[in-house]
Amino acid sequence: MLAASVVFPLLLFCYASWANYRTAFSRADERIKQGLDLSAEQALRVFRSINVTFDSVEQITRGRTEQTLRINEAELSERLKQFVNALPDIGSVWILNAQGDAIVSSLFFPVAPAANAPDRAYLKSQLAPDSNLHVGEVQRIRMTGRLIVPVSKWRTDTSGTFSGITEISVLPQAFERLYEPLAERTSASFALIRDDGAVLARYPVPTTTGIKLDASTGFGKLVARSPEGGQYTSVSGVDGIERRFAARKLEGFPLYVTSSLATRDIVQGWLWQMAGHLVYGLPATVFFIVLILLAMKTTGQLYDEAERREAAEASLRQAQKMEAVGQLTGGVAHDFNNLLTIILGNLQLALRQTPEGRQQRLLTNVYHAAERAAELIKRLLAFSRNQPLNPRPIDANRLVADMSDLLGRTLGETILIETVRGGGLWLTEVDQAELESALLNLAINARDAMQSGGKLTIETGNASLDEAYCETVDGVKPGQYVMISMTDTGTGMSQEVISKAFDPFFTTKPAGTGTGLGLSQVHGFVRQSGGHIRIYSEPGEGTTVKIYLPRSFIRRAEAKNETKTPESQKGRLETVLVVEDDPDVRSYVTETLRSLNYGVLEAPDGETALALVQRPGPIDLLLTDVVMPGINGRVLGDAARQLRPGLKILYMTGYSRNAIVHQGRLDPGVSLIQKPFSESALASRVHGVLSTAEN
């Protein structure tokens, strides 16, 4: 009812406004037509009088040669003066010979030489080009300084041969005087216009002369579609004001008269009329609007509170679900990674000792399956935000540029890759390897959504997330971020799919083509890095994934480039103390290190390792598991360094449990190798740590 009390008066007012608007323009058209009738009648009277004058001049010059006219110049000049005095709209009458030179004039006797000077060619060009009456353009006569409109007509002798021209100078001021009282105290305008658009007279008087309206103006378009005249609304080509015009052709003459009113005055009159209606209707409407606003405010607050509670509950449920899966993932990751370390390591050893053939192929298949299992565990850790990150300041523009070739080879030739790198991009502090893996995951998802090919656009830029936005997203802090966006032209996703896109093991791909952990891994990495990820998509319209990573305030000059991992090299009989509670993992690691020319000491727990550290003898590197019963790897490392300052330590882990990782980041100065690892990875990492020690 409250809505109706506003809608009904509004609809009624809109209808009244529409009806009065049409009425205002109808009344304006009537006024314009009345003014047009008067101006057309006056203009027709003037030009009919001019026609009569042409006939009179024809009678007094009929049968006379040019010589005879010159002989009787005095008599003829006096007769022409009588014609001019009888018609106040005429400025002068001239009798010209076949070459356009003046013979007799109503202004001068005898005809002054200046009347036929060479510089009078501008007026000759406006004289009659044929036997019909011709109306020229507005000219300023140099001899008198007056503005005239030359109207001319051929004269013929008794045989009908062309013998000269009669020219009557019509004064534009005569028409302006006629128009002035018609336009008094209004925005009306009146004009006399030749059929080619030349403006001969107008009121209000324009500031310049010689105005000509081309075919693109409202007048030109009207003449093209309706030669007899009509109505149109257009911006005036004379004063630049939008006007409502009426135009009419003068019967028997190549001339039009126009009458107009400024549309702004018509609209202003309509607005004043509607304002009178508002005086009565507005107070009542405002009263009801206030009631509606109060009701909307109260209802809106209730709905907002309900939506906030619902969003908070949904966010809490999602967070609890993710936390539960994360705890489950972390709990089994350590044991799984130990098992995979044993499996992968021993498979490598077995493959090295197995000759080519069926057995080697079978072992290779098992090895590849174990690698996929290791990647699956890594993705689970990324999703649960429990993988150790080693963030460094990086330039996202450079990273995207470096990855373009890799993505091109990965996605194939049917997909066009375009990069749009933002200028002045800030640095961001993230784990470069994990960011590259996340972008690769997103690119592969985009490829799968573009089965028939398409375009992938990678864009970077600076972004700021304000408090209002962050309140709607759980766990996101306001501040400055580096944005990396990936947009594909694929099949897109529905809102229902988007809401589940980051859930682990959720996938829209057929069985056997995906684990559903790709986006979950990206989501976990971004949130662990302190960032935010958002998906924008519609079915059939493609997908945009935007990653927001925190800005790093380290100057570019201070940001160090990552050094490449050293190639695998054998040891030089350095002594490595291996501490691992799982005997099979310990056996694999010690055997591998011995094969790499290292001396090896081994311990099943922290207490035994400390006892070995206290003994005399060289120990160049402590290689210890992080998660162990009793003394964990971090406590062992700190105690060992107290006993042997400068001792190099390399940690092994499949799941850190905050021993060497805090807020998802490796503690400063910590060297780490993640389980499961291959022989080459172990050799490379041990050699790298020991090389750093030597340096």
XYZ file of C-alpha atoms in Angstrom:
695
model
C 0.000 0.000 0.000
C 2.867 2.343 0.804
C 4.440 1.572 -2.556
C 1.147 2.167 -4.346
C 0.682 5.517 -2.580
C 3.894 6.656 -4.263
C 3.627 4.849 -7.584
C 0.072 5.992 -8.387
C 0.715 9.770 -7.906
C 3.976 9.368 -9.817
C 2.256 7.644 -12.739
C -0.513 10.266 -12.705
C 2.047 13.058 -12.713
C 3.984 11.379 -15.538
C 0.823 11.068 -17.628
C -0.126 14.701 -16.967
C 3.418 15.775 -17.850
C 3.313 13.834 -21.097
C -0.105 15.228 -22.061
C 0.865 18.816 -21.185
C 4.164 18.404 -23.029
C 2.314 17.507 -26.214
C -0.145 20.355 -25.636
C 2.718 22.834 -25.128
C 4.260 21.892 -28.459
C 0.871 21.914 -30.220
C 0.239 25.464 -28.999
C 3.740 26.458 -29.998
C 3.129 25.038 -33.498
C -0.036 27.153 -33.766
C 1.873 30.326 -32.812
C 4.645 29.451 -35.267
C 2.075 28.883 -38.052
C 0.352 32.192 -37.345
C 3.669 34.029 -37.557
C 4.491 32.126 -40.757
C 1.175 33.156 -42.351
C 1.864 36.844 -41.672
C 5.506 36.777 -42.798
C 4.685 34.774 -45.940
C 1.877 37.156 -46.875
C 4.138 40.195 -46.481
C 7.006 38.604 -48.432
C 4.656 37.560 -51.252
C 3.289 41.117 -51.441
C 6.797 42.561 -51.774
C 7.884 40.199 -54.548
C 4.634 40.587 -56.471
C 5.236 44.351 -56.374
C 8.755 43.693 -57.673
C 7.264 41.663 -60.538
C 4.976 44.556 -61.394
C 7.987 46.893 -61.380
C 9.842 44.557 -63.800
C 6.809 44.700 -66.132
C 6.718 48.505 -65.912
C 10.425 48.797 -66.741
C 9.886 46.406 -69.639
C 7.163 48.676 -71.040
C 9.222 51.871 -70.922
C 12.283 50.215 -72.457
C 10.557 48.065 -75.077
C 11.837 48.663 -78.559
C 14.686 50.924 -77.453
C 18.291 50.142 -78.296
C 21.214 50.708 -75.942
C 22.028 53.940 -77.791
C 18.461 55.164 -77.472
C 18.466 54.360 -73.759
C 21.654 56.363 -73.243
C 20.177 59.325 -75.169
C 17.032 59.272 -72.974
C 18.922 58.549 -69.724
C 17.551 61.643 -67.963
C 13.922 60.789 -68.692
C 14.346 57.107 -67.827
C 16.226 57.869 -64.590
C 13.337 60.043 -63.456
C 10.811 57.325 -64.268
C 12.856 54.778 -62.282
C 12.921 57.127 -59.281
C 9.113 57.210 -59.370
C 9.040 53.374 -59.183
C 11.390 53.399 -56.185
C 9.394 56.069 -54.380
C 6.221 54.036 -54.855
C 7.785 50.941 -53.245
C 9.645 51.628 -49.951
C 11.014 48.040 -49.959
C 13.131 48.823 -53.037
C 16.465 50.609 -52.756
C 17.152 51.251 -56.444
C 16.418 50.160 -60.048
C 19.121 49.718 -62.704
C 18.964 49.147 -66.455
C 22.046 47.227 -67.649
C 23.285 46.380 -71.123
C 24.047 42.862 -72.367
C 27.504 43.011 -70.765
C 26.060 43.898 -67.343
C 27.213 47.542 -67.384
C 24.810 50.201 -66.053
C 23.070 52.411 -68.601
C 20.347 54.023 -66.457
C 19.988 54.166 -62.637
C 17.393 55.520 -60.238
C 20.224 56.594 -57.920
C 22.524 58.552 -60.264
C 22.217 60.771 -63.307
C 24.292 60.466 -65.182
C 25.497 56.976 -64.252
C 28.754 57.325 -62.336
C 31.847 55.602 -63.812
C 32.283 53.741 -60.489
C 29.037 51.915 -61.244
C 30.827 50.040 -64.042
C 34.285 49.748 -62.449
C 36.069 46.354 -62.783
C 35.670 45.693 -59.085
C 31.878 45.583 -59.576
C 32.245 42.042 -60.877
C 31.036 40.724 -57.515
C 27.598 42.210 -58.233
C 27.497 41.104 -61.878
C 27.923 37.493 -60.722
C 24.613 37.754 -58.878
C 22.562 38.894 -61.921
C 20.045 36.790 -63.816
C 21.603 33.769 -65.544
C 18.432 33.147 -67.601
C 15.175 34.779 -68.678
C 13.385 34.004 -65.421
C 13.383 36.209 -62.355
C 16.600 35.628 -60.379
C 17.200 36.442 -56.714
C 20.853 36.945 -55.745
C 22.571 36.709 -52.375
C 22.939 39.540 -49.885
C 25.579 42.028 -51.105
C 27.110 45.135 -49.546
C 27.318 47.833 -52.227
C 30.682 49.568 -52.083
C 29.390 52.833 -53.557
C 26.654 53.325 -50.915
C 27.707 50.928 -48.125
C 24.172 49.494 -48.014
C 23.117 45.827 -47.919
C 20.899 44.766 -50.820
C 19.420 41.625 -52.332
C 19.800 41.950 -56.141
C 16.698 40.745 -57.994
C 17.185 40.686 -61.781
C 15.485 39.726 -65.014
C 16.408 39.708 -68.704
C 15.177 42.362 -71.122
C 14.489 41.473 -74.756
C 14.031 43.570 -77.891
C 11.034 43.408 -80.225
C 12.367 40.248 -81.823
C 12.704 38.461 -78.464
C 16.501 38.649 -78.465
C 18.357 39.242 -75.184
C 19.315 42.891 -74.985
C 20.174 43.486 -71.301
C 19.180 43.109 -67.688
C 16.917 44.958 -65.290
C 18.149 44.822 -61.689
C 16.103 45.856 -58.627
C 17.958 46.246 -55.332
C 15.693 44.958 -52.541
C 16.558 46.080 -48.999
C 16.852 43.248 -46.404
C 16.013 45.857 -43.757
C 12.520 46.072 -45.234
C 11.832 42.439 -44.288
C 13.537 42.848 -40.901
C 11.201 45.761 -40.115
C 8.234 43.542 -40.983
C 9.515 40.674 -38.781
C 10.448 42.747 -35.736
C 6.916 43.354 -34.346
C 6.047 39.666 -34.921
C 8.976 38.517 -32.742
C 8.645 41.192 -30.064
C 9.392 39.931 -26.488
C 9.613 36.272 -27.612
C 12.306 33.871 -28.765
C 10.715 33.781 -32.229
C 12.758 34.166 -35.390
C 11.659 34.881 -38.984
C 13.725 34.489 -42.106
C 13.614 34.796 -45.903
C 15.768 32.027 -47.424
C 16.590 31.193 -51.043
C 15.889 27.600 -52.109
C 19.646 26.804 -52.085
C 19.914 27.832 -48.398
C 21.209 31.419 -48.786
C 19.748 33.558 -45.968
C 18.490 36.861 -47.484
C 16.861 38.446 -44.423
C 16.307 37.445 -40.804
C 15.142 38.762 -37.492
C 16.830 38.744 -35.017
C 19.495 40.131 -37.353
C 22.584 37.848 -37.522
C 26.001 39.286 -36.754
C 27.375 38.247 -40.150
C 26.068 38.344 -43.711
C 26.321 35.808 -46.480
C 25.058 32.885 -44.341
C 24.208 29.792 -46.378
C 22.505 26.689 -44.938
C 23.865 23.454 -46.445
C 22.052 20.172 -47.067
C 22.968 18.796 -43.615
C 20.937 21.438 -41.767
C 17.313 21.013 -40.811
C 16.254 23.416 -43.576
C 18.256 21.537 -46.203
C 16.749 18.198 -45.168
C 13.207 19.634 -45.190
C 13.551 21.074 -48.713
C 14.960 17.736 -49.946
C 12.017 15.711 -48.645
C 9.213 18.287 -48.917
C 9.809 21.062 -51.515
C 6.643 22.925 -50.519
C 7.719 23.238 -46.863
C 6.708 21.775 -43.528
C 7.772 21.585 -39.882
C 10.986 20.385 -38.260
C 13.020 20.728 -35.071
C 16.710 21.455 -35.431
C 19.606 23.491 -34.140
C 19.553 26.770 -36.075
C 22.413 27.172 -38.513
C 22.349 30.941 -37.801
C 22.332 31.366 -33.996
C 23.057 27.768 -32.840
C 19.840 27.554 -30.772
C 17.576 24.506 -31.012
C 14.294 25.686 -32.515
C 10.933 24.400 -33.673
C 10.601 25.608 -37.306
C 7.857 25.971 -39.879
C 8.841 26.754 -43.498
C 6.761 27.585 -46.589
C 7.693 28.137 -50.243
C 6.535 31.432 -51.797
C 4.348 30.569 -54.764
C 6.080 31.457 -58.030
C 9.411 32.391 -56.430
C 12.539 30.356 -55.485
C 12.152 31.545 -51.904
C 11.058 30.210 -48.524
C 9.889 32.004 -45.413
C 10.459 30.446 -42.008
C 9.070 31.046 -38.548
C 10.381 29.458 -35.334
C 10.381 29.366 -31.531
C 13.259 28.235 -29.297
C 12.454 24.781 -27.900
C 13.938 25.792 -24.552
C 11.205 28.430 -24.173
C 8.535 25.878 -25.087
C 9.935 23.427 -22.537
C 10.338 26.176 -19.943
C 6.682 27.110 -20.305
C 5.738 23.460 -19.886
C 7.935 23.180 -16.775
C 6.315 26.223 -15.183
C 2.917 24.701 -15.817
C 3.949 21.404 -14.233
C 5.493 23.268 -11.296
C 2.023 24.633 -10.555
C 0.723 21.068 -10.284
C 3.587 20.147 -7.955
C 2.607 22.885 -5.504
C -0.404 20.775 -4.565
C 0.823 17.253 -5.185
C 4.373 17.458 -3.873
C 3.700 17.898 -0.114
C 1.417 14.867 -0.001
C 3.858 12.808 -2.057
C 6.787 13.844 0.131
C 4.857 12.823 3.225
C 4.312 9.343 1.844
C 7.912 9.122 0.642
C 9.134 9.911 4.160
C 6.957 7.094 5.486
C 8.394 4.759 2.853
C 11.969 5.772 3.636
C 11.445 5.141 7.342
C 9.937 1.748 6.581
C 12.745 0.945 4.115
C 15.408 1.996 6.598
C 14.012 -0.211 9.337
C 13.434 -3.148 7.015
C 16.830 -2.680 5.357
C 18.609 -2.762 8.696
C 16.841 -6.000 9.564
C 17.725 -7.562 6.214
C 21.333 -6.333 6.398
C 21.733 -7.824 9.834
C 20.218 -11.105 8.658
C 22.508 -11.165 5.593
C 25.571 -10.406 7.723
C 24.680 -13.215 10.101
C 24.035 -15.595 7.239
C 27.330 -14.636 5.548
C 29.223 -14.949 8.812
C 27.681 -18.358 9.492
C 28.442 -19.533 5.959
C 32.006 -18.245 6.241
C 32.420 -19.939 9.613
C 31.055 -23.230 8.287
C 33.381 -23.028 5.280
C 36.358 -22.165 7.491
C 35.544 -25.032 9.862
C 35.203 -27.417 6.940
C 38.520 -26.271 5.470
C 40.198 -26.440 8.873
C 38.936 -29.981 9.421
C 40.200 -31.103 6.023
C 43.474 -29.261 6.651
C 44.006 -31.003 9.986
C 43.248 -34.359 8.412
C 45.613 -33.569 5.539
C 48.452 -32.475 7.814
C 47.994 -35.463 10.065
C 48.558 -37.991 7.304
C 50.961 -35.933 5.135
C 54.036 -36.742 7.247
C 53.535 -40.508 7.078
C 52.562 -40.441 3.417
C 55.614 -38.382 2.474
C 57.887 -40.742 4.423
C 56.364 -43.683 2.568
C 56.671 -41.931 -0.772
C 60.300 -41.026 -0.019
C 61.045 -44.701 0.550
C 59.086 -45.779 -2.541
C 60.539 -43.183 -4.898
C 64.077 -43.562 -3.582
C 64.169 -47.314 -3.815
C 62.495 -47.256 -7.216
C 65.288 -44.977 -8.429
C 67.880 -47.382 -7.097
C 66.040 -50.339 -8.642
C 65.683 -48.605 -12.012
C 69.396 -47.839 -12.056
C 70.216 -51.539 -11.568
C 67.512 -53.010 -13.852
C 68.371 -53.605 -17.503
C 66.093 -52.355 -20.239
C 63.074 -54.490 -20.814
C 59.670 -55.320 -19.457
C 60.735 -55.142 -15.782
C 62.183 -51.658 -16.247
C 58.978 -50.484 -17.929
C 56.900 -51.828 -15.058
C 59.135 -50.120 -12.508
C 58.961 -46.887 -14.503
C 55.153 -46.999 -14.447
C 55.218 -47.510 -10.682
C 57.685 -44.628 -10.321
C 55.453 -42.267 -12.307
C 52.427 -43.280 -10.213
C 54.389 -42.563 -7.041
C 55.363 -39.142 -8.418
C 51.668 -38.368 -9.045
C 50.911 -39.432 -5.498
C 53.632 -37.082 -4.231
C 52.134 -34.237 -6.272
C 48.711 -35.049 -4.810
C 50.094 -34.806 -1.259
C 51.766 -31.522 -2.162
C 48.468 -30.133 -3.409
C 46.693 -31.259 -0.270
C 49.295 -29.447 1.826
C 48.919 -26.355 -0.338
C 45.154 -26.454 0.079
C 45.422 -26.869 3.861
C 47.997 -24.022 3.977
C 50.549 -26.281 5.615
C 53.248 -26.293 2.966
C 56.383 -24.314 3.912
C 56.787 -21.212 1.749
C 59.993 -19.339 1.055
C 58.737 -15.870 0.000
C 60.992 -13.376 -1.747
C 60.286 -9.966 -3.301
C 59.488 -10.557 -6.980
C 58.399 -8.515 -9.984
C 55.151 -10.044 -11.233
C 55.614 -8.403 -14.645
C 58.937 -10.184 -15.144
C 57.523 -13.476 -13.872
C 54.581 -13.306 -16.305
C 56.911 -12.431 -19.191
C 59.257 -15.318 -18.329
C 56.336 -17.769 -18.156
C 54.819 -16.785 -21.526
C 56.916 -19.281 -23.538
C 56.253 -22.087 -21.046
C 52.513 -21.426 -21.117
C 52.540 -21.264 -24.911
C 54.126 -24.721 -25.137
C 51.800 -26.100 -22.438
C 48.530 -24.764 -23.847
C 49.199 -25.503 -27.518
C 48.909 -23.556 -30.750
C 45.089 -23.273 -30.700
C 45.171 -20.884 -27.739
C 46.431 -17.314 -28.158
C 48.179 -15.868 -25.103
C 48.158 -12.104 -24.564
C 49.896 -10.355 -21.663
C 48.918 -6.881 -20.438
C 51.526 -5.763 -17.931
C 50.643 -2.758 -15.778
C 53.030 0.167 -15.624
C 54.673 1.060 -12.309
C 53.798 -2.345 -10.839
C 54.669 -2.814 -7.180
C 56.767 -5.713 -5.931
C 55.067 -8.570 -4.100
C 56.625 -10.972 -1.583
C 55.676 -14.587 -2.324
C 57.204 -17.972 -2.990
C 58.100 -17.712 -6.678
C 58.001 -21.441 -7.408
C 54.552 -21.818 -5.839
C 53.250 -18.727 -7.674
C 54.485 -20.146 -10.975
C 52.764 -23.444 -10.125
C 49.533 -21.584 -9.283
C 49.558 -19.653 -12.583
C 50.276 -22.858 -14.489
C 47.328 -24.556 -12.744
C 45.035 -21.676 -13.738
C 46.301 -21.748 -17.326
C 45.655 -25.502 -17.603
C 42.120 -25.027 -16.239
C 41.598 -22.290 -18.857
C 42.869 -24.615 -21.603
C 40.421 -27.333 -20.521
C 37.594 -24.770 -20.761
C 38.613 -23.886 -24.366
C 38.471 -27.247 -26.117
C 38.133 -25.623 -29.557
C 40.790 -22.993 -28.921
C 40.477 -19.407 -27.765
C 42.369 -16.610 -26.073
C 43.994 -16.386 -22.644
C 44.722 -12.868 -21.354
C 47.137 -12.439 -18.435
C 47.000 -8.977 -16.872
C 48.899 -7.379 -13.998
C 48.185 -4.190 -12.091
C 48.180 -2.423 -8.758
C 45.031 -2.672 -6.632
C 43.734 -1.434 -3.298
C 41.141 -3.374 -1.308
C 39.169 -1.118 1.028
C 37.518 -1.964 4.329
C 34.028 -2.103 2.812
C 35.105 -4.856 0.406
C 37.180 -6.773 2.963
C 34.224 -6.925 5.362
C 32.457 -9.128 2.818
C 35.374 -11.585 2.509
C 36.627 -13.656 5.395
C 40.306 -13.298 6.258
C 41.206 -10.518 3.791
C 42.876 -7.371 5.146
C 42.477 -3.905 3.612
C 45.579 -2.575 1.903
C 47.623 -2.456 -1.279
C 47.945 -5.550 -3.447
C 49.499 -6.681 -6.704
C 46.783 -8.114 -8.942
C 47.387 -10.928 -11.462
C 44.360 -11.700 -13.623
C 43.755 -14.594 -16.038
C 40.826 -14.311 -18.456
C 39.804 -17.050 -20.891
C 37.152 -17.221 -23.606
C 35.971 -20.671 -22.554
C 32.673 -22.182 -21.492
C 32.432 -20.270 -18.212
C 30.912 -21.400 -14.915
C 27.588 -21.000 -13.182
C 27.324 -19.379 -9.757
C 26.709 -22.787 -8.217
C 29.977 -24.130 -9.660
C 31.879 -20.998 -8.599
C 30.694 -21.451 -5.004
C 32.282 -24.938 -4.955
C 35.319 -24.244 -7.142
C 37.798 -24.108 -4.231
C 36.438 -27.174 -2.454
C 38.909 -30.082 -2.435
C 38.139 -32.959 -4.799
C 35.323 -30.991 -6.489
C 35.713 -31.066 -10.266
C 33.509 -30.753 -13.336
C 35.933 -32.789 -15.440
C 35.208 -36.404 -16.394
C 36.517 -39.182 -14.157
C 40.235 -39.773 -14.556
C 41.010 -36.308 -15.982
C 41.364 -34.305 -12.772
C 41.570 -34.600 -8.983
C 39.724 -31.380 -8.177
C 42.739 -30.071 -6.272
C 44.086 -27.551 -8.829
C 42.008 -24.553 -7.731
C 42.122 -25.748 -4.112
C 45.923 -25.648 -4.249
C 45.885 -22.154 -5.756
C 43.390 -20.964 -3.142
C 45.440 -22.407 -0.282
C 48.698 -20.894 -1.579
C 47.167 -17.432 -2.086
C 45.521 -17.347 1.343
C 48.691 -18.701 3.006
C 50.598 -15.865 1.308
C 48.228 -13.311 2.845
C 46.389 -12.674 -0.416
C 42.938 -13.044 -1.915
C 41.511 -14.855 -4.957
C 38.226 -14.164 -6.754
C 36.436 -15.839 -9.694
C 34.179 -13.943 -12.130
C 32.325 -16.035 -14.694
C 29.061 -16.665 -16.525
C 28.105 -19.688 -18.638
C 29.226 -19.134 -22.220
C 31.026 -15.866 -21.382
C 34.434 -17.135 -20.258
C 36.095 -16.892 -16.844
C 38.312 -14.364 -15.074
C 40.369 -15.383 -12.029
C 41.980 -12.527 -10.109
C 44.773 -13.120 -7.595
C 45.611 -10.341 -5.134
C 49.036 -10.675 -3.468
C 50.282 -8.293 -0.726
C 52.496 -5.457 -1.841
C 56.172 -5.598 -0.775
C 57.682 -2.289 0.326
C 61.262 -3.436 -0.293
C 62.903 -1.254 -2.924
C 63.728 -2.907 -6.209
C 67.429 -2.263 -5.711
C 67.285 -4.298 -2.488
C 65.371 -7.217 -4.006
C 67.865 -9.944 -4.832
C 67.467 -12.305 -7.726
C 67.082 -15.933 -6.817
C 70.141 -18.023 -7.560
C 69.729 -21.166 -9.539
C 69.841 -24.473 -7.724
C 73.333 -25.935 -8.136
C 73.655 -29.014 -10.248
C 73.918 -32.378 -8.543
C 77.508 -33.101 -7.551
C 79.155 -35.761 -5.464
C 80.626 -35.008 -2.070
C 84.241 -34.741 -1.038
C 84.063 -37.069 1.935
C 82.256 -34.464 4.066
C 80.556 -35.956 7.129
C 76.749 -35.782 7.267
C 74.790 -36.645 10.415
C 71.405 -38.090 9.326
C 68.619 -37.956 11.949
C 65.372 -39.725 10.944
C 62.963 -41.701 13.124
C 61.650 -43.799 10.226
C 64.259 -46.581 9.715
C 63.358 -47.138 6.043
C 63.671 -43.430 5.202
C 66.905 -43.241 7.189
C 68.273 -46.275 5.365
C 67.453 -44.758 1.943
C 69.008 -41.386 2.823
C 72.208 -42.827 4.320
C 72.680 -45.239 1.429
C 72.153 -42.449 -1.098
C 74.611 -40.128 0.633
C 77.277 -42.852 0.847
C 76.859 -43.465 -2.875
C 77.440 -39.745 -3.391
C 80.841 -39.939 -1.626
C 79.774 -38.546 1.751
C 80.710 -39.893 5.144
C 77.522 -40.656 7.060
C 76.595 -40.824 10.739
C 73.013 -41.819 11.545
C 70.679 -41.446 14.518
C 67.065 -42.607 15.039
C 66.114 -39.678 17.339
C 67.236 -36.350 18.730
C 68.815 -37.693 21.921
C 71.099 -40.055 20.001
C 71.993 -37.290 17.560
C 72.994 -34.911 20.374
C 75.235 -37.587 21.826
C 76.986 -37.938 18.449
C 77.358 -34.162 18.172
C 79.064 -34.049 21.576
C 81.633 -36.628 20.517
C 84.848 -35.462 18.918
C 85.156 -35.819 15.187
C 84.079 -33.831 12.132
C 80.407 -33.185 11.323
C 79.953 -30.880 8.323
C 76.178 -31.061 7.968
C 73.230 -31.990 10.174
C 70.459 -33.489 7.985
C 67.472 -33.946 10.276
C 63.780 -34.672 10.022
C 61.576 -31.959 11.559
C 58.752 -34.035 13.030
C 60.153 -36.652 15.436
C 59.063 -38.029 18.805
C 60.837 -36.448 21.767
C 63.208 -33.738 20.563
C 62.004 -32.399 17.202
C 64.324 -31.305 14.435
C 64.272 -27.578 15.243
C 65.156 -28.098 18.904
C 67.885 -30.521 17.857
C 69.316 -28.010 15.389
C 69.421 -25.196 17.958
C 71.123 -27.460 20.528
C 73.633 -28.753 17.961
C 74.626 -25.212 16.976
C 75.287 -24.354 20.596
C 77.679 -27.294 20.758
C 79.153 -26.699 17.313
C 78.824 -23.035 16.243
C 78.722 -22.660 12.473
C 77.303 -26.149 11.916
C 75.243 -26.232 8.725
C 71.756 -27.694 9.050
C 69.401 -29.000 6.382
C 65.889 -29.934 7.477
C 63.771 -32.688 5.916
C 60.019 -32.539 6.236
C 56.800 -33.839 4.808
C 54.781 -31.686 7.236
C 56.354 -28.968 9.394
C 53.848 -28.463 12.259
C 55.182 -24.928 12.881
C 58.634 -26.118 13.949
C 60.478 -24.243 11.207
C 57.496 -22.577 9.507
C 55.417 -19.768 11.009
C 52.474 -18.053 9.315
C 53.220 -20.303 6.339
C 56.781 -18.983 5.882
C 60.162 -20.552 6.475
C 61.979 -19.015 9.429
C 64.924 -16.803 8.369
C 68.134 -18.715 7.687
C 66.414 -22.118 7.459
C 67.367 -24.550 4.654
C 64.748 -27.152 3.802
C 64.195 -30.118 1.486
C 60.635 -31.379 1.211
C 59.705 -35.038 1.216
C 59.447 -36.992 -0.920
C 62.678 -36.173 -2.739
C 64.719 -37.910 -5.397
C 68.394 -38.824 -5.269
C 69.276 -35.911 -7.559
C 67.281 -33.443 -5.460
C 68.963 -34.642 -2.248
C 72.427 -34.498 -3.806
C 71.791 -31.013 -5.190
C 70.396 -29.662 -1.910
C 73.181 -31.135 0.279
C 75.849 -29.902 -2.105
C 74.250 -26.439 -2.164
C 74.169 -26.117 1.635
C 77.755 -27.328 2.001
C 78.911 -25.004 -0.805
C 77.334 -22.099 1.020
C 79.209 -23.147 4.148
C 82.496 -23.092 2.292
C 81.783 -19.663 0.875
